[in-house]
Amino acid sequence: MGDSELEAIRAKRLAQLRAQGGGGRPGGMAGPPGGSEEDGEQKQQMEEMRRSILHQILDSAARERRIVKAEKARKVEDMLIGMAQSGRLPGQVNEQMLISLLGQVQDEGTKIVFDRRKGNDSDDD
């Protein structure tokens, strides 16, 4: 899922929150952007929205599966959310489909290249 899609989700959710709360700050007062309290609250709301989306698209067995590496978990979650938003998911994601996505993330992540040195062989001594 691209950054532009995530930004679109964030902008949509922020617009919803501002419509409900009158500006995104307590009391409906708009203030200078970049307040650390507001940023923390916004991040928390985004994570809650992310969890809610994942809860809707994953079945119970897939939800119970834990991915140890946080970066791989985040990539798989991003893929799932992107697929759900673009309508590429036929229904809820089961455990087998989750394992398949994990395999795709693992395949594209690690690549080992052997670079053999030529001409600097010190075995001649």
Short mmCIF file of C-alpha atoms in Angstrom, two decimals:
data_model
loop_
_atom_site.label_atom_id
_atom_site.label_comp_id
_atom_site.label_asym_id
_atom_site.label_seq_id
_atom_site.Cartn_x
_atom_site.Cartn_y
_atom_site.Cartn_z
CA MET A 1 0.00 0.00 0.00
CA GLY A 2 1.46 3.31 -1.00
CA ASP A 3 2.03 6.40 1.06
CA SER A 4 -0.56 8.27 -0.97
CA GLU A 5 -3.25 5.77 0.05
CA LEU A 6 -2.28 6.05 3.71
CA GLU A 7 -2.36 9.83 3.46
CA ALA A 8 -5.82 9.63 1.90
CA ILE A 9 -7.02 7.45 4.78
CA ARG A 10 -5.53 9.85 7.31
CA ALA A 11 -7.06 12.89 5.64
CA LYS A 12 -10.49 11.23 5.47
CA ARG A 13 -10.37 10.20 9.13
CA LEU A 14 -9.14 13.62 10.24
CA ALA A 15 -11.99 15.26 8.34
CA GLN A 16 -14.45 12.94 10.09
CA LEU A 17 -12.98 13.73 13.50
CA ARG A 18 -13.06 17.47 12.86
CA ALA A 19 -16.67 17.25 11.72
CA GLN A 20 -17.59 15.39 14.91
CA GLY A 21 -15.48 17.39 17.33
CA GLY A 22 -15.38 20.83 15.76
CA GLY A 23 -11.74 21.28 14.79
CA GLY A 24 -9.92 18.30 16.19
CA ARG A 25 -9.05 19.98 19.52
CA PRO A 26 -10.94 19.85 22.79
CA GLY A 27 -13.57 22.55 22.91
CA GLY A 28 -13.55 22.95 19.13
CA MET A 29 -10.74 25.51 19.16
CA ALA A 30 -8.36 25.45 16.25
CA GLY A 31 -4.77 26.18 17.12
CA PRO A 32 -1.34 26.10 15.53
CA PRO A 33 -0.51 22.79 13.86
CA GLY A 34 2.17 20.54 15.27
CA GLY A 35 1.11 20.29 18.90
CA SER A 36 2.64 17.16 20.37
CA GLU A 37 -0.54 16.32 22.27
CA GLU A 38 -2.60 16.58 19.10
CA ASP A 39 -0.07 14.54 17.13
CA GLY A 40 -0.09 11.79 19.74
CA GLU A 41 -3.87 11.77 19.81
CA GLN A 42 -4.03 11.65 16.03
CA LYS A 43 -1.56 8.77 15.87
CA GLN A 44 -3.57 6.90 18.48
CA GLN A 45 -6.77 7.43 16.50
CA MET A 46 -5.08 6.28 13.30
CA GLU A 47 -3.86 3.09 15.01
CA GLU A 48 -7.35 2.48 16.37
CA MET A 49 -8.80 2.90 12.88
CA ARG A 50 -6.14 0.54 11.52
CA ARG A 51 -7.00 -2.09 14.14
CA SER A 52 -10.68 -1.70 13.34
CA ILE A 53 -10.10 -2.27 9.61
CA LEU A 54 -7.95 -5.33 10.31
CA HIS A 55 -10.58 -6.68 12.69
CA GLN A 56 -13.16 -6.45 9.91
CA ILE A 57 -11.09 -8.15 7.20
CA LEU A 58 -9.39 -10.93 9.22
CA ASP A 59 -11.24 -14.00 10.44
CA SER A 60 -10.70 -15.22 14.00
CA ALA A 61 -7.94 -17.73 13.17
CA ALA A 62 -5.99 -15.13 11.17
CA ARG A 63 -6.40 -12.56 13.95
CA GLU A 64 -4.92 -14.99 16.48
CA ARG A 65 -1.76 -15.52 14.41
CA ARG A 66 1.07 -13.38 15.70
CA ILE A 67 3.90 -12.19 13.48
CA VAL A 68 7.12 -11.84 15.44
CA LYS A 69 8.91 -9.21 13.38
CA ALA A 70 7.13 -5.88 13.61
CA GLU A 71 8.26 -4.66 10.19
CA LYS A 72 6.90 -7.78 8.46
CA ALA A 73 3.66 -7.52 10.39
CA ARG A 74 3.31 -3.89 9.32
CA LYS A 75 3.97 -4.77 5.65
CA VAL A 76 1.38 -7.55 5.68
CA GLU A 77 -1.15 -5.27 7.41
CA ASP A 78 -0.49 -2.55 4.82
CA MET A 79 -0.99 -5.06 2.02
CA LEU A 80 -4.26 -6.27 3.53
CA ILE A 81 -5.63 -2.77 4.08
CA GLY A 82 -4.67 -1.77 0.54
CA MET A 83 -6.32 -4.86 -0.90
CA ALA A 84 -9.46 -4.22 1.11
CA GLN A 85 -9.69 -0.59 0.01
CA SER A 86 -9.20 -1.45 -3.65
CA GLY A 87 -11.78 -4.25 -3.51
CA ARG A 88 -9.33 -7.08 -4.20
CA LEU A 89 -10.35 -9.11 -1.15
CA PRO A 90 -13.16 -11.58 -1.88
CA GLY A 91 -14.19 -11.81 1.78
CA GLN A 92 -12.55 -12.22 5.13
CA VAL A 93 -8.90 -13.27 5.10
CA ASN A 94 -8.31 -16.71 6.57
CA GLU A 95 -5.12 -18.04 8.12
CA GLN A 96 -3.92 -19.72 4.90
CA MET A 97 -4.18 -16.48 2.93
CA LEU A 98 -2.32 -14.66 5.70
CA ILE A 99 0.46 -17.24 5.57
CA SER A 100 0.62 -16.82 1.79
CA LEU A 101 0.99 -13.03 2.15
CA LEU A 102 3.72 -13.59 4.73
CA GLY A 103 5.57 -15.76 2.23
CA GLN A 104 5.38 -12.98 -0.36
CA VAL A 105 6.79 -10.45 2.10
CA GLN A 106 9.62 -12.79 3.07
CA ASP A 107 10.52 -13.50 -0.56
CA GLU A 108 10.86 -9.85 -1.50
CA GLY A 109 12.74 -8.81 1.62
CA THR A 110 15.93 -10.87 1.78
CA LYS A 111 18.42 -11.20 -1.03
CA ILE A 112 21.91 -12.55 -0.54
CA VAL A 113 24.59 -11.68 -3.05
CA PHE A 114 28.01 -13.32 -3.04
CA ASP A 115 30.73 -11.10 -4.39
CA ARG A 116 33.84 -13.13 -5.05
CA ARG A 117 37.16 -11.35 -5.11
CA LYS A 118 39.34 -12.04 -8.09
CA GLY A 119 43.07 -11.53 -8.36
CA ASN A 120 43.77 -10.99 -4.65
CA ASP A 121 44.50 -14.60 -3.84
CA SER A 122 47.14 -14.79 -1.12
CA ASP A 123 47.54 -18.56 -1.32
CA ASP A 124 50.60 -18.15 -3.55
CA ASP A 125 52.88 -17.43 -0.59
#
